[in-house]
Short mmCIF file of C-alpha atoms in Angstrom, two decimals:
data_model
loop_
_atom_site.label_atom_id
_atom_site.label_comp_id
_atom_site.label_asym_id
_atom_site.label_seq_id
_atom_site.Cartn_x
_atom_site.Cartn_y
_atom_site.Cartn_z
CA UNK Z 58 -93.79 10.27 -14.60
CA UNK Z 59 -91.22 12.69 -12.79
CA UNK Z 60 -91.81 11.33 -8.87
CA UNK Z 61 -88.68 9.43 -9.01
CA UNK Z 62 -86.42 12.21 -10.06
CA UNK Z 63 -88.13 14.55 -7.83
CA UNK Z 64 -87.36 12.79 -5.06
CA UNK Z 65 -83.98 11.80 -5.77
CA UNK Z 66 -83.74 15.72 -5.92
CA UNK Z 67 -84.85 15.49 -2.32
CA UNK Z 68 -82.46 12.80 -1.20
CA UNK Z 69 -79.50 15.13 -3.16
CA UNK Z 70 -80.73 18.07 -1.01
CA UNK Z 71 -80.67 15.94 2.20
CA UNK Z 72 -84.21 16.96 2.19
CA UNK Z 73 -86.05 13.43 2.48
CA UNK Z 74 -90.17 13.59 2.20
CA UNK Z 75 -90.57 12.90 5.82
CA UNK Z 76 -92.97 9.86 6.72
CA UNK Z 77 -95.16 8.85 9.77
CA UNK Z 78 -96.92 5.36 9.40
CA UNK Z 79 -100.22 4.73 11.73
CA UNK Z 80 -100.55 1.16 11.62
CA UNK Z 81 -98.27 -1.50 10.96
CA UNK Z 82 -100.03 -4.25 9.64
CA UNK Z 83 -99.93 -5.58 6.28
CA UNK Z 84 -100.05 -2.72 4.19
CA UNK Z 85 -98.26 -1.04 6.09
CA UNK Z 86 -95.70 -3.36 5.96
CA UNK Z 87 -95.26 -3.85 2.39
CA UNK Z 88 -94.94 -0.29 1.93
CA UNK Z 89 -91.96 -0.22 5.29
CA UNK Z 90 -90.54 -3.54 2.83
CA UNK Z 91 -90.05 -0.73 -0.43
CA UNK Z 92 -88.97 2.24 2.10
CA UNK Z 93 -85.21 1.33 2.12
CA UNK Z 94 -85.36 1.35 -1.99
CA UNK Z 95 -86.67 4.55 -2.83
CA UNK Z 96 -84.38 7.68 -2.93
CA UNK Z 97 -85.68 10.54 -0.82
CA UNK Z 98 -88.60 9.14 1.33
CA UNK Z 99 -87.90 8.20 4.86
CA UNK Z 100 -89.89 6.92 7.42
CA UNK Z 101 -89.42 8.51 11.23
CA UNK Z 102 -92.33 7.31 12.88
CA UNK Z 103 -94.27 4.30 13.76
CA UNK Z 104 -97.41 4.55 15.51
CA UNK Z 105 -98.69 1.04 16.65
CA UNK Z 106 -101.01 -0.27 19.22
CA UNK Z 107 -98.02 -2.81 19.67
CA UNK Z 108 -94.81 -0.70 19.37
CA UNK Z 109 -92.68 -4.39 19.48
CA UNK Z 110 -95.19 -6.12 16.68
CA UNK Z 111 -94.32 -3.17 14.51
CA UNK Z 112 -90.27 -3.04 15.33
CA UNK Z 113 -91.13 -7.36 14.24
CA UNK Z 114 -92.49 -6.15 11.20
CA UNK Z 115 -89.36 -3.78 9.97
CA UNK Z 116 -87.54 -6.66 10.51
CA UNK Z 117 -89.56 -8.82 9.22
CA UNK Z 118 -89.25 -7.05 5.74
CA UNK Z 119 -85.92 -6.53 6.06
CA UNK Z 120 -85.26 -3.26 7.32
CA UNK Z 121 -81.32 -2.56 9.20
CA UNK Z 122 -80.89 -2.41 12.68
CA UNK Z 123 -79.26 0.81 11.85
CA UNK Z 124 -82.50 1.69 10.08
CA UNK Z 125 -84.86 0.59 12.64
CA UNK Z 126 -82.62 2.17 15.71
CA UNK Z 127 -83.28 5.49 14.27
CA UNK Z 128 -87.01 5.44 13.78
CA UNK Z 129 -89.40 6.64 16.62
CA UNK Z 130 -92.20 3.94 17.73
CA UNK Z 131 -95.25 4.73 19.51
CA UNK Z 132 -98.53 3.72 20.54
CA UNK Z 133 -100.20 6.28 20.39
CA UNK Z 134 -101.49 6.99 16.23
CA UNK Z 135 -102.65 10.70 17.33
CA UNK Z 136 -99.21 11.82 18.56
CA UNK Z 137 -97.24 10.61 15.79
CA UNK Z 138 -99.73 12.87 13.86
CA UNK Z 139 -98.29 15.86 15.44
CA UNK Z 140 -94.84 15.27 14.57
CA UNK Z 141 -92.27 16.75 12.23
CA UNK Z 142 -92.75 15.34 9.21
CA UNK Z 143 -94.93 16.28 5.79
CA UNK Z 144 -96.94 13.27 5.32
CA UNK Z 145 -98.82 11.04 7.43
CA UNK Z 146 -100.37 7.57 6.24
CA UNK Z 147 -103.23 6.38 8.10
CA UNK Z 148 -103.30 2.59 7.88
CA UNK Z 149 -105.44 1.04 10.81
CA UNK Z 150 -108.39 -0.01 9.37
CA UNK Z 151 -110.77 1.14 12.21
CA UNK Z 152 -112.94 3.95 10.75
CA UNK Z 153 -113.22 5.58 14.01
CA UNK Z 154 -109.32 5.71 14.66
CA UNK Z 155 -108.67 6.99 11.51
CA UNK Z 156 -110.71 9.71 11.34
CA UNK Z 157 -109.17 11.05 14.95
CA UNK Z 158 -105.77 10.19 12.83
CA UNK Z 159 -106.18 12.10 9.55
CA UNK Z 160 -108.31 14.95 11.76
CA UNK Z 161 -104.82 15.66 14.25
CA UNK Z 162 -102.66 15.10 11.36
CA UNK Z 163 -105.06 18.27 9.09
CA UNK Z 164 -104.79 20.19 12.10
CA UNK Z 165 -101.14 19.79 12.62
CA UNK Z 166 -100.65 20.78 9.14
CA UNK Z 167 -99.70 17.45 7.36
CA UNK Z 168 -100.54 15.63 4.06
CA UNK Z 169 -102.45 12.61 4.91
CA UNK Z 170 -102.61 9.52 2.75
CA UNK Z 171 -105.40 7.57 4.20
CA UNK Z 172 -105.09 3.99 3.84
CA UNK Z 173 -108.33 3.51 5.52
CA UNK Z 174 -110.94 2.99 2.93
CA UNK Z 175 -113.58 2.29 6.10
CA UNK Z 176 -113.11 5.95 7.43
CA UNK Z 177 -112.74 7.66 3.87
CA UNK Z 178 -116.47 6.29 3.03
CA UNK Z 179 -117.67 7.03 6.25
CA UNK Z 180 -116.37 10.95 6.39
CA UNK Z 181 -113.95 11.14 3.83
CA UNK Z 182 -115.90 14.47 1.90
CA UNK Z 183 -115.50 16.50 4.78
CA UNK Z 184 -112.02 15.35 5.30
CA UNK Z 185 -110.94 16.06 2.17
CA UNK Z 186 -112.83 19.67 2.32
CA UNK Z 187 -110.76 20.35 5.55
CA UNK Z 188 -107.83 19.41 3.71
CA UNK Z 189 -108.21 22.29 0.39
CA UNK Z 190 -109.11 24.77 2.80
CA UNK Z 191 -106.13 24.44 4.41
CA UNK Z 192 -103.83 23.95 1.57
CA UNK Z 193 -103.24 20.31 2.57
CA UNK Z 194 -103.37 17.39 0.00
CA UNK Z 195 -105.92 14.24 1.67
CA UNK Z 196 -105.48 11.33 -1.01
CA UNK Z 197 -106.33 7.71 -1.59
CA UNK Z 198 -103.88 5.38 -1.53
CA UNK Z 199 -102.34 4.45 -4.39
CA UNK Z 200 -102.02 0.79 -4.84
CA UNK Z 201 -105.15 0.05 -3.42
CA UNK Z 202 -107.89 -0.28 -5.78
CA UNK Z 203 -109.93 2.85 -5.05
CA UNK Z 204 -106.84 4.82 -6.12
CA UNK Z 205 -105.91 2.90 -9.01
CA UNK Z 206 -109.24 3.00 -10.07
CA UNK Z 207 -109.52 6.83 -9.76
CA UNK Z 208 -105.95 6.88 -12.06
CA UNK Z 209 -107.59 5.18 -14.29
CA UNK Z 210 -111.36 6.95 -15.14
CA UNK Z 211 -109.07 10.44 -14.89
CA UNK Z 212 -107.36 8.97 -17.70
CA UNK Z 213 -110.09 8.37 -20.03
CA UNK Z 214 -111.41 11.69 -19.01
CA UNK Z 215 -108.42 13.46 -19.65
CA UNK Z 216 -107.97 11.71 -23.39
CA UNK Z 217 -111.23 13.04 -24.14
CA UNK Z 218 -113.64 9.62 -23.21
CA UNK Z 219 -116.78 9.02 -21.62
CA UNK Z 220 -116.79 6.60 -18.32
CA UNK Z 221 -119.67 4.38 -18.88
CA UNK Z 222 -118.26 2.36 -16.26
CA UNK Z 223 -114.95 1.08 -13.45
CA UNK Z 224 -114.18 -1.10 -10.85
CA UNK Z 225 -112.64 -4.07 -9.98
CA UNK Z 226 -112.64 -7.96 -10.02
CA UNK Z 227 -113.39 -10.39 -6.85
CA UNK Z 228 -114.32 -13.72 -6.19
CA UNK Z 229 -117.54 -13.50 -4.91
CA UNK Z 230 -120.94 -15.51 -4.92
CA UNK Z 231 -124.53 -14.31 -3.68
CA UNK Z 232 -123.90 -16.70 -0.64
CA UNK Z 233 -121.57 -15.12 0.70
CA UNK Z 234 -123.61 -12.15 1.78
CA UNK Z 235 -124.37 -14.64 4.80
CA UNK Z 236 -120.95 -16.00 4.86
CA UNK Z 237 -119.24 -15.31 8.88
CA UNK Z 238 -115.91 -15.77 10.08
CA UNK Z 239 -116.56 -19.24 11.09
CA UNK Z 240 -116.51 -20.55 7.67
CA UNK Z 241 -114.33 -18.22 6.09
CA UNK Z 242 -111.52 -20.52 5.51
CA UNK Z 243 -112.66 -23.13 3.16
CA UNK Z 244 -113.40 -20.06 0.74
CA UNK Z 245 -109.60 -19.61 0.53
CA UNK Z 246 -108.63 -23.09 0.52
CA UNK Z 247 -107.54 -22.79 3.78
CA UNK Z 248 -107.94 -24.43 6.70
CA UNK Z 249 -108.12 -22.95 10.66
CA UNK Z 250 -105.22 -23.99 11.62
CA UNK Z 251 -103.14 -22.65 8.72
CA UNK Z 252 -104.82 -19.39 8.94
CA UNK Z 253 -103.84 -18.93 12.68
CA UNK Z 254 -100.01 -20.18 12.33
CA UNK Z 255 -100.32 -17.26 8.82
CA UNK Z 256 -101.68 -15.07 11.67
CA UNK Z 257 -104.61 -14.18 9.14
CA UNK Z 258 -107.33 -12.67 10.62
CA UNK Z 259 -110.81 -14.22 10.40
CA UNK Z 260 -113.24 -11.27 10.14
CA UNK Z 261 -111.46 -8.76 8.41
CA UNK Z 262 -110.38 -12.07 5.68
CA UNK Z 263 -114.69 -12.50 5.37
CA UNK Z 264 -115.24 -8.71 4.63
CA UNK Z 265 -113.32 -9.22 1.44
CA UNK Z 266 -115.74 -12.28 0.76
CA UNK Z 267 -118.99 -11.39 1.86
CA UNK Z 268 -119.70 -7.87 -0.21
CA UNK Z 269 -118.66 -5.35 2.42
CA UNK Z 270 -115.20 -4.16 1.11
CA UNK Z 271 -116.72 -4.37 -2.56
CA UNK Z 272 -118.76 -2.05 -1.05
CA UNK Z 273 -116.42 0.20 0.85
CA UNK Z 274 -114.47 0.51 -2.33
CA UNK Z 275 -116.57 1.07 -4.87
CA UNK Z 276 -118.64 4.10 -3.08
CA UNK Z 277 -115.31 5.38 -2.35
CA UNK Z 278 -114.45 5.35 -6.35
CA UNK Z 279 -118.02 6.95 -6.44
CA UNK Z 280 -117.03 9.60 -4.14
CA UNK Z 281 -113.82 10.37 -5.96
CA UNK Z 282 -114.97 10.34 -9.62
CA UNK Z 283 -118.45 11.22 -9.97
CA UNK Z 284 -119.59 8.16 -10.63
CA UNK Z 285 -122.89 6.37 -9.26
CA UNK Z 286 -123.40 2.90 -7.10
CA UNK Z 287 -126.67 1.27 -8.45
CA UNK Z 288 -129.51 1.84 -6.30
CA UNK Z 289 -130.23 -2.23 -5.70
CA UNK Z 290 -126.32 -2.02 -4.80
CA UNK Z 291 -123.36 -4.43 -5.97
CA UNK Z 292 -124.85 -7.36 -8.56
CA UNK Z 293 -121.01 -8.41 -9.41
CA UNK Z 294 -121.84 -10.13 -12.72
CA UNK Z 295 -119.39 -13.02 -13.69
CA UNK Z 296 -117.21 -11.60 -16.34
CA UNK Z 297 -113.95 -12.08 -17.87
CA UNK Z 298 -111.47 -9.21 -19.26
CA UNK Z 299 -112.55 -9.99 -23.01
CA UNK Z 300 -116.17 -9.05 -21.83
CA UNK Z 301 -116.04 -6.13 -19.98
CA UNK Z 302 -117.21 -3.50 -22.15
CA UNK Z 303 -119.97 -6.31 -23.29
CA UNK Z 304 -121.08 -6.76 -19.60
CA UNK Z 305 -120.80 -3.55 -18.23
CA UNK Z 306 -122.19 -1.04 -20.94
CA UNK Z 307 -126.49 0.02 -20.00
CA UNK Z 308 -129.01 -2.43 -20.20
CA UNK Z 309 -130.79 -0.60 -22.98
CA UNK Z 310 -127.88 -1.29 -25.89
CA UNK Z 311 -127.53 -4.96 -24.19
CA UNK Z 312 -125.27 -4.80 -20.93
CA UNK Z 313 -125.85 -5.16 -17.14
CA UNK Z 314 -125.96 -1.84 -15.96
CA UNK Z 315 -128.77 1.06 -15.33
CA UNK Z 316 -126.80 3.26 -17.52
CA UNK Z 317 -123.42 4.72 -18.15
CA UNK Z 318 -121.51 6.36 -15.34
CA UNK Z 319 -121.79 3.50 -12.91
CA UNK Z 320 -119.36 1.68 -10.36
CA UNK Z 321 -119.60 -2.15 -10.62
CA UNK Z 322 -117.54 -5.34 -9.08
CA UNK Z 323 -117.21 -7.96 -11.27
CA UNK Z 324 -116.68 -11.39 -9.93
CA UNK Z 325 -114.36 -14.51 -10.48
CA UNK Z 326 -117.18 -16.90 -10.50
CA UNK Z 327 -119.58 -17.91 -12.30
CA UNK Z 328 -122.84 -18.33 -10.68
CA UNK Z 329 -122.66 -22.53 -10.60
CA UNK Z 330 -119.13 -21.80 -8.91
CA UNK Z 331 -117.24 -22.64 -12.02
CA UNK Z 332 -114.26 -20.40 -12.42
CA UNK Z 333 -114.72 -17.59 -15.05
CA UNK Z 334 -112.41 -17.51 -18.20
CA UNK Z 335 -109.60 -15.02 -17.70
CA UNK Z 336 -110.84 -13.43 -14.60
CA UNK Z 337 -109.97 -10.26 -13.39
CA UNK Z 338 -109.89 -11.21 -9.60
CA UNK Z 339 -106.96 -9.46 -8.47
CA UNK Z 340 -107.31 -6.37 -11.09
CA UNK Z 341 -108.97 -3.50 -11.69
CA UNK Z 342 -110.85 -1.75 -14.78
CA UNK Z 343 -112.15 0.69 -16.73
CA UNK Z 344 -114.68 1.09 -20.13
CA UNK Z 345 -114.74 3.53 -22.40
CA UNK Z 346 -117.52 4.93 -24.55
CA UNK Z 347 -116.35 6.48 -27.74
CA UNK Z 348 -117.75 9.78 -28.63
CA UNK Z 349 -118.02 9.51 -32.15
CA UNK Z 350 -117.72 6.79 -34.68
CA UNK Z 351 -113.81 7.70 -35.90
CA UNK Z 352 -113.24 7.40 -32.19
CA UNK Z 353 -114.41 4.00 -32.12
CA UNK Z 354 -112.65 2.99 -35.48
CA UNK Z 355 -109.70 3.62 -33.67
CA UNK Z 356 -110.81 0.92 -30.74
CA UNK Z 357 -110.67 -1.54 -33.17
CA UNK Z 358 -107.40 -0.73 -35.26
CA UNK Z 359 -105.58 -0.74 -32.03
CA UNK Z 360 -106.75 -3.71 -30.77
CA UNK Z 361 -109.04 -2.89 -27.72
CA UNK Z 362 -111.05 -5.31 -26.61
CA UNK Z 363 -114.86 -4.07 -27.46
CA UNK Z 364 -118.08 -4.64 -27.37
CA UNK Z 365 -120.66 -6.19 -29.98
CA UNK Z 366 -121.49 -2.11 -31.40
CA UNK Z 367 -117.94 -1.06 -31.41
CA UNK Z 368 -118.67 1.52 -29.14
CA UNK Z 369 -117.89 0.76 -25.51
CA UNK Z 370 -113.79 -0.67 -25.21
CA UNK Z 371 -112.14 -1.85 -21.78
CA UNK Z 372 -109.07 -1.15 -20.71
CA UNK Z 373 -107.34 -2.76 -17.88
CA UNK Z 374 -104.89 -3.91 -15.16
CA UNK Z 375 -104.85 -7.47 -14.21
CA UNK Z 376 -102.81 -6.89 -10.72
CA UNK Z 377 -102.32 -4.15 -7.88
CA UNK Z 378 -99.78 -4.96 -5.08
CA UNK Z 379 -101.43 -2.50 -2.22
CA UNK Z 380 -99.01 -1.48 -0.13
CA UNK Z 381 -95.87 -1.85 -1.99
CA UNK Z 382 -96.99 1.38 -4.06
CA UNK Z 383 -97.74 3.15 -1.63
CA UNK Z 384 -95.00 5.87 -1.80
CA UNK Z 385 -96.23 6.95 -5.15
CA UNK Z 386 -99.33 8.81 -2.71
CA UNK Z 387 -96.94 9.83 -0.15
CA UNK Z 388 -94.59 11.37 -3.05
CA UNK Z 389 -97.55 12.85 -4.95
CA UNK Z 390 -98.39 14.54 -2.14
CA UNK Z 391 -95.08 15.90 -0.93
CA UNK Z 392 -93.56 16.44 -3.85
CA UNK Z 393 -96.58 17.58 -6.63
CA UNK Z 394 -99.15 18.72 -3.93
CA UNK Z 395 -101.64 16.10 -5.86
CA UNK Z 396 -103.86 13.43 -3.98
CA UNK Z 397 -103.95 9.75 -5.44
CA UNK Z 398 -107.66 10.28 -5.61
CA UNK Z 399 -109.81 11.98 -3.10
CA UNK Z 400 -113.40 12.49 -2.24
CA UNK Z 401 -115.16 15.14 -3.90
CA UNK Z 402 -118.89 14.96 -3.16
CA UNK Z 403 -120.84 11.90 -1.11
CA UNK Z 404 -122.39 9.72 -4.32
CA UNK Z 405 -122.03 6.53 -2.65
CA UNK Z 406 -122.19 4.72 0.59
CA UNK Z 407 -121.63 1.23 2.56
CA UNK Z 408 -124.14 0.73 4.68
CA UNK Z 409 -125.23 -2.11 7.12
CA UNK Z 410 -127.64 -5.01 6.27
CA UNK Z 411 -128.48 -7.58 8.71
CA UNK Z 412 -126.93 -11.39 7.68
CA UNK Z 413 -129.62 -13.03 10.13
CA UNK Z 414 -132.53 -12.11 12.50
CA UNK Z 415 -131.44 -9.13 14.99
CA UNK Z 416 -132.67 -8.42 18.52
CA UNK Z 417 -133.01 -5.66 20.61
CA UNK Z 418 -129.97 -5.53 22.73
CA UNK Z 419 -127.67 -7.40 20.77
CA UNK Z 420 -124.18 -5.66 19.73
CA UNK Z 421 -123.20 -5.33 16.12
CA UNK Z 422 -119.84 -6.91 15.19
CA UNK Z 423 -119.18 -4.79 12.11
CA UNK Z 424 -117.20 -5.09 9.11
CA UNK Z 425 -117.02 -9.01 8.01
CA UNK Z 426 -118.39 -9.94 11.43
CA UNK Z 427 -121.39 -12.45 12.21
CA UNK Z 428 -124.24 -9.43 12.52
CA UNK Z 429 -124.06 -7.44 9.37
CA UNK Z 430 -122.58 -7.40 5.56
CA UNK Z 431 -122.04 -4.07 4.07
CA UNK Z 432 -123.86 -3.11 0.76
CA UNK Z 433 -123.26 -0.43 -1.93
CA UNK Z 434 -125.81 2.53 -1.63
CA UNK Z 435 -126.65 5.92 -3.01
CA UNK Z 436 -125.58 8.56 -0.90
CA UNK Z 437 -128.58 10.12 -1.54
CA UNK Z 438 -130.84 7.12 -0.79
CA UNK Z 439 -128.47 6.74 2.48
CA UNK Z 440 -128.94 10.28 3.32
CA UNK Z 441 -132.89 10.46 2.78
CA UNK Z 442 -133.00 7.54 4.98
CA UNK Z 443 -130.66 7.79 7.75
CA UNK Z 444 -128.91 4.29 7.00
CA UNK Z 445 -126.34 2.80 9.28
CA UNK Z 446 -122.95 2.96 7.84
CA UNK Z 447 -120.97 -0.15 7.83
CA UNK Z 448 -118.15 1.96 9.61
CA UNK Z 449 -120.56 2.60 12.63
CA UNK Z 450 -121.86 -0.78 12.79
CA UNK Z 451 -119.43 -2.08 15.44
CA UNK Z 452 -119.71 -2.21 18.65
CA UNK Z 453 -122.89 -0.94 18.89
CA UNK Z 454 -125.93 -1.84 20.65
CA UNK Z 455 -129.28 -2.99 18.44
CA UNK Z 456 -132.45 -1.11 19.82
CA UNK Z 457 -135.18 -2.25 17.45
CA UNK Z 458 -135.36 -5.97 16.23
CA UNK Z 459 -134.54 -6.28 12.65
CA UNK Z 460 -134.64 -9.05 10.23
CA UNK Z 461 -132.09 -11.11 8.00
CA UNK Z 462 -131.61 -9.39 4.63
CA UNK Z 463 -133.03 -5.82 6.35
CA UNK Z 464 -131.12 -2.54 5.71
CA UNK Z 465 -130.37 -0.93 9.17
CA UNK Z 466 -130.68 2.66 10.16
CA UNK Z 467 -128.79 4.75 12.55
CA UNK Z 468 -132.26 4.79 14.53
CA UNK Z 469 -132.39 1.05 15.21
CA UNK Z 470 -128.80 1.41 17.29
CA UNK Z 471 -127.79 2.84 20.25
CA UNK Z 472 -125.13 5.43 18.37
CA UNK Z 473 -122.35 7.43 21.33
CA UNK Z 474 -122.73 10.77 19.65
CA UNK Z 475 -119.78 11.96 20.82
CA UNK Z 476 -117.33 10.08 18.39
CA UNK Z 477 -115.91 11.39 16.05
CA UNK Z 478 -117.58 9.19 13.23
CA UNK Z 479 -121.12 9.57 13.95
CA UNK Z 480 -120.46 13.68 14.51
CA UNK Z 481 -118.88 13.68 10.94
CA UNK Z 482 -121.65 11.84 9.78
CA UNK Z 483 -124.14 14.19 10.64
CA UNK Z 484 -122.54 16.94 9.59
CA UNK Z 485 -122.34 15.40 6.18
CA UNK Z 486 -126.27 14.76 6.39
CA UNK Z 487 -127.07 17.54 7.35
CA UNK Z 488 -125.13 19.01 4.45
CA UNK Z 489 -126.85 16.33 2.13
CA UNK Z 490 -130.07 17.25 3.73
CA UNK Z 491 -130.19 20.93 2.85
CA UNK Z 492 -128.74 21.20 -0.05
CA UNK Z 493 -131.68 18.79 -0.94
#
């Protein structure tokens, strides 16, 4: 609870925590829209693919000409890695890029705050090993749900509670596995035409409907807390905030899950479509097991919402606003030396499942595209098998025929094993392998 002063300590000094930002886009922008408010963070560098689309977006959130004048733009995401400053935030949302990103920003000696959730799934273990070897912090970023998930189960941990289970709330249906970007829009109450003029994007919109980021997230929370995906993945059970802890407690004292210690989405919808009663959509969660009875006495005298036994309470929080707090990573990390969250071991994985009938020869479209979905999977079921993860699943050429509803592996595509994704990848199965 001391960032603030910290840094106004910094901004006293003239010492500002020195920013470069890899990807202007949306949360990149809301966290360039909170930049000019905060007291000893300032932003130098810009790396975009557009240079001009990301001077647009300073202005767009309101940032001075003085302000913008001053700040460096670039194209290029792996130079701005390099430069002067102590933290780098890696927001681009291609797994690939990112991990070149975070790699040149590690080797150049800087913090990195990896927005990308994509690329932290896909390598982020041996990122975040290169990171505390070198003295470097590699964190999640705070706002996003991952993050503000991982705040919350090192909470309960650190009062002394068992996590019998955390996540987050969507809106999501079993349809929507098969959902593509051609009929994404309806789903939002939105038609084509007011998407383009919003200049939403289709496909990366329908990976937030059809399971992958779910996914992506939750084996990332996996990977940061110690916690484990179920092995039939995601079942994202309609439930409102009152029944969390009833929902999402084992199945064996009444609830939906294999046992405690689990990662689960919980949706917005019930299963006829109806809208659930006080949803948790936009929030994120935690429940608590009690490790004695006096523990659980307290639950109740305090008012936490619990379970039928008493023993399982839920705590939590019914927004997060992504981007916009995203300088309490880049402060934690400059100013305490602490990640937001970070990957600790590989529990959990997103990997590729085809949404109709595959061919030999086809390419893969990737995350939220018309080929594949992403699903929630044990690492070590992932490892053991050689699964395709949904962060090499674009772009790349199908060599056996698969069909609708099949898991992929990295054998049924043509894989370039050059890149810097499927090397880290190996490396982490080999890893996975021996130690097995």
């Amino acid at each position: 609870m001391n960032l603030a002063a910290l840094a106004r300590a910094r901004a006293e000094a003239g010492r500002p925590v020195s920013v470069a930002l890899i990807g202007a886009g949306k949360f990149g922008s809301m966290f360039l829209a909170q930049v000019p408010h905060i007291a000893g963070l300032s932003v130098t560098h810009i790396a975009d693919l557009n240079p001009e689309r990301a001077r647009a977006a300073c202005r767009a959130v309101g940032w001075s000409a003085e302000r913008i004048a001053a700040t460096t733009f670039l194209e290029d995401g792996r130079e701005v890695a390099r430069t002067p400053v102590e933290v780098v935030i890696e927001a681009t949302g291609a797994p690939e890029a990112g991990l070149n990103h975070a790699r040149a920003a590690l080797d150049a000696g800087k913090h990195v705050v990896m927005v990308n959730v994509e690329a932290d799934v896909l390598a982020g273990p041996v990122l975040a090993a290169q990171a505390r070897a070198a003295g470097l912090v590699y964190s999640m970023a705070y706002g996003d749900q991952p993050a503000l998930v991982a705040e919350m189960v090192d909470w309960a941990r650190a009062t002394g509670f068992e996590v019998a289970a955390a996540g987050k709330g969507t809106k999501f249906l079993p349809l929507y596995h098969s959902v593509t970007p051609d009929g994404v829009w309806p789903h939002y109450g939105l038609t084509a035409e007011q998407a383009a003029e919003a200049g939403m994007n289709p496909q990366m919109f329908n990976s937030f409907l059809d399971g992958t980021k779910s996914a992506i997230e939750m084996s990332a929370i996996a990977n940061a807390c110690g916690l484990d995906v179920p092995e039939e993945g995601l079942a994202f059970p309609p439930c409102g905030v009152d029944d969390l802890a009833q929902v999402l407690r084992p199945r064996e004292v009444g609830g939906q899950l294999d046992r405690d210690g689990m990662v689960e989405v919980v949706s917005s919808l019930e299963r006829d479509g109806r809208p659930v009663f006080r949803d948790l959509r936009w929030g994120v969660y935690v429940v608590l097991k009690a490790q004695n009875d006096y523990a659980a006495g307290c639950f109740r005298q305090y008012g936490l919402p619990t379970d039928s036994t008493g023993q399982y309470a839920s705590m939590y929080k019914p927004f997060h606003l992504i981007g916009m707090e995203l300088s309490v990573s880049v402060l934690s990390a400059a100013l305490r030396g602490e990640a937001t969250g970070q990957s600790r071991e590989w529990r959990g994985d997103a990997v590729a499942v085809a949404k109709r009938d595959l061919k030999a020869g086809e390419m893969l479209d990737g995350e939220g595209g018309y080929t594949v979905w992403g699903k929630a999977c044990p690492a070590a079921i992932s490892a053991a098998k050689a699964l395709l993860p949904i962060g090499l699943a674009h772009r790349v050429r199908m060599l056996n025929d698969r069909r609708k509803g099949e898991i992929l592996s990295m054998a049924d595509v043509a894989l370039t094993e050059s890149d810097t994704g499927v090397r880290l990848r190996r490396e982490m199965l080999a890893a996975s392998l021996g130690a097995g």
